[in-house]
């Protein structure tokens, strides 16, 4: 095509300023695509933390707080839910399944969570994806533990390894005569959610950890090997997740739990709470977007300035184009094509750099920030953004294009 | 009749207060070679732009190769020029970002609707006829001498075999040797193709090459500054 060839050769003859303009556009497209991609990925991975749950229930607190400790395993509950209340509520006809969550312990900085086998059956994340085992199987014994994928990977644990689980968060202060009683029975496949950072034991396992086994004060406590069911009676859970038989009953059950007479409880809708929490933590989102748009705008202005400055040198060219029979609209299109070539190559280079950058930093992002970013940057949104960039380029390039058009018409 | 002008008037300022050109009658016969001369600023280039259809006259009749340019719109005049009029300037005759071959090829592109597509061979033949070697034709324009560049300009304007060739002081920046070479290759091709030539120059020593020499002041009654 004549336009492409001409525009390309003309650009090459002015490569100095063209390369700089292209660079500015490339950086802006890199930033705008990068911000958009990470923003949507962060949001998606946030919203995908838990799915398929109808209600999350805990002691009365803020809904954000309940969501944070029950789902994100950040912070801790001020109060627990008594086992009686848990049993009452989950015995209700409208409840299909329940996953108890018992928190408060840790292992080398990773949270330990007590739950039941119901967790492996009903907990889901993303688009209703259930937990899968990469290795091994759920806990069956009191001292079985199931690891999240990151825990196993980062601590180098495998099936059958024996580990110590401590009471309290963040320290390993507890010992007993058999100081590594827990055995790894299973390792979960990666989920990209806080599940990956969690160690899972049975509710009784949590009670076992809580028994006062500190040396010196242990004389009244039972021997580990002779623990009996009564010693491990479960007194409370931290929170629980409910699945209902019918979605229609969600609000009704929620209200009843919130008005529960035995103790003050809070039931939240995970979707609503996630949206509220996202609103709270995403203040940066808008600012980042604004900045990336401003960068694009300035790059576009640079493009227009470069093309406009070149028009002065090209007065003679325009005259020659006219003499050999080119119409003014030919010149208009030619300048537009030049701008679009710059825009197109910037899009290509910018996206390639972003793809490469994400490929390289993907691991670090997930390890350090728990941010799971897909390398595929071409979502509907980013394609839309790029179309916007192209349209903006055409708009901005109209300034020099119209200049060329006018000059062509008044040429002598 | 290649050019037929009757009562043509032209003014740059729209009110027409200062009519630059006012030509009651002027003709150029087919195949004729006309030298047009006159002082700078007299309106010679303006007249050439009117005849080629780049500018449009506001009044009078302007017929070129049987077509009424004054009755055509801009698009039609562009097409007409691309197909029928060759143009050589004093300088900047070639796009600096294209080589000689590409410059000639581009000119053909704009006229290709009316003429069968010129072959690569045709362009190469013409360039070699003009004493331009193959390697020169592949070089960037700025690596060619002024004389070579003006000869490429001849090729560029004659490749489409126009009925009329307009030359606006094409020899003014050439030394004597290059000027003579330019004139001889130009006239050879013009005669070969039977092209009408309208040539502007203040160099009256070129007079013997032409059928007719005309001072603009002799045909123009417009006001000169
Ligand atoms: N685009 C233009 N707009 C207004 N005035 C012009 C334009 N081009 C040329 N002129 C004026 O018209 C007159 C004739 O110019 P020109 O045709 O170039 O003369 P010549 O070629 O004989 O030197 C000059 O006074 C020039 O200043
Ligand atoms: Mg002139």
XYZ file of C-alpha atoms in Angstrom, chain B residues 92-224:
133
model
C 13.037 20.297 -4.483
C 11.810 18.208 -7.350
C 12.222 14.920 -5.526
C 11.179 13.460 -2.215
C 14.333 13.185 -0.136
C 13.134 10.021 1.605
C 12.752 8.122 -1.662
C 15.459 7.153 -4.112
C 15.386 8.158 -7.789
C 13.566 5.054 -8.902
C 10.913 5.370 -6.198
C 10.379 9.040 -7.012
C 9.614 8.219 -10.617
C 7.419 5.291 -9.591
C 5.376 7.448 -7.203
C 4.559 9.958 -9.918
C 3.271 7.080 -12.012
C 1.110 5.918 -9.102
C -0.986 9.081 -9.205
C -1.646 8.796 -12.926
C -2.119 5.072 -13.160
C -5.898 5.261 -13.537
C -5.638 6.711 -17.022
C -2.551 4.915 -18.310
C -1.575 1.256 -18.273
C 0.642 0.574 -15.312
C 4.203 1.472 -16.249
C 6.534 -1.410 -15.887
C 9.636 -1.393 -13.785
C 11.528 -1.848 -17.005
C 10.044 1.311 -18.473
C 11.234 3.385 -15.517
C 14.712 1.869 -15.638
C 14.982 2.489 -19.376
C 13.994 6.119 -19.014
C 16.444 6.698 -16.176
C 19.303 5.147 -18.109
C 18.336 7.186 -21.145
C 18.872 10.196 -18.887
C 22.405 9.049 -18.055
C 21.562 7.801 -14.586
C 23.250 4.562 -13.619
C 21.424 1.812 -11.749
C 23.463 2.413 -8.618
C 22.701 6.146 -8.718
C 19.009 5.376 -8.922
C 19.142 3.331 -5.744
C 20.985 6.025 -3.777
C 19.277 8.498 -1.462
C 18.452 11.658 -3.411
C 20.846 13.843 -1.409
C 23.775 11.709 -2.591
C 23.081 12.796 -6.194
C 24.476 15.967 -7.742
C 22.090 18.834 -8.549
C 22.470 18.013 -12.236
C 21.557 14.373 -11.639
C 18.621 15.404 -9.478
C 17.216 17.654 -12.197
C 17.507 14.822 -14.682
C 15.622 12.499 -12.329
C 13.022 15.269 -12.182
C 12.675 15.079 -15.961
C 12.130 11.346 -15.702
C 9.637 11.836 -12.894
C 7.574 14.304 -14.904
C 7.773 12.560 -18.290
C 7.313 8.921 -17.232
C 3.536 9.312 -17.453
C 3.880 10.798 -20.972
C 1.988 13.996 -20.193
C 0.550 16.138 -22.961
C 1.980 19.229 -21.339
C 5.231 19.722 -19.493
C 5.538 22.756 -17.243
C 9.031 23.768 -16.155
C 9.442 26.578 -13.635
C 13.022 27.859 -13.867
C 14.455 24.321 -13.868
C 17.919 25.386 -14.951
C 18.402 28.307 -12.586
C 20.519 26.393 -10.110
C 22.584 24.544 -12.706
C 26.028 25.468 -14.042
C 26.482 25.846 -17.766
C 27.537 22.295 -18.448
C 24.681 20.795 -16.472
C 22.262 23.270 -17.992
C 23.232 22.225 -21.502
C 22.959 18.570 -20.656
C 19.598 19.197 -19.007
C 18.244 21.045 -22.041
C 19.455 18.458 -24.493
C 17.997 15.412 -22.694
C 14.784 17.284 -21.970
C 14.289 18.368 -25.563
C 15.135 14.920 -26.898
C 12.422 13.359 -24.785
C 9.937 16.137 -25.458
C 10.383 15.709 -29.184
C 10.222 11.954 -28.895
C 6.966 12.058 -26.929
C 5.545 15.021 -28.834
C 4.926 16.872 -25.572
C 3.978 20.538 -25.429
C 6.483 22.517 -23.354
C 5.857 25.626 -21.283
C 9.182 26.690 -19.860
C 9.762 29.626 -17.512
C 13.224 31.101 -17.342
C 14.911 34.472 -17.141
C 17.834 32.993 -19.080
C 17.233 34.294 -22.600
C 20.265 32.438 -23.931
C 17.978 29.415 -24.010
C 15.806 31.107 -26.633
C 17.122 29.055 -29.627
C 15.693 25.863 -28.113
C 12.130 27.185 -28.362
C 9.595 27.911 -31.049
C 8.450 31.024 -29.308
C 9.531 33.330 -26.476
C 6.980 35.347 -24.615
C 7.345 38.037 -21.948
C 4.626 37.758 -19.358
C 4.178 41.519 -19.503
C 3.288 41.110 -23.172
C 0.281 38.921 -22.494
C -0.709 40.089 -19.030
C -2.637 43.287 -18.363
C -2.832 42.623 -14.658
C -1.221 44.819 -12.097
C 2.359 43.901 -11.279
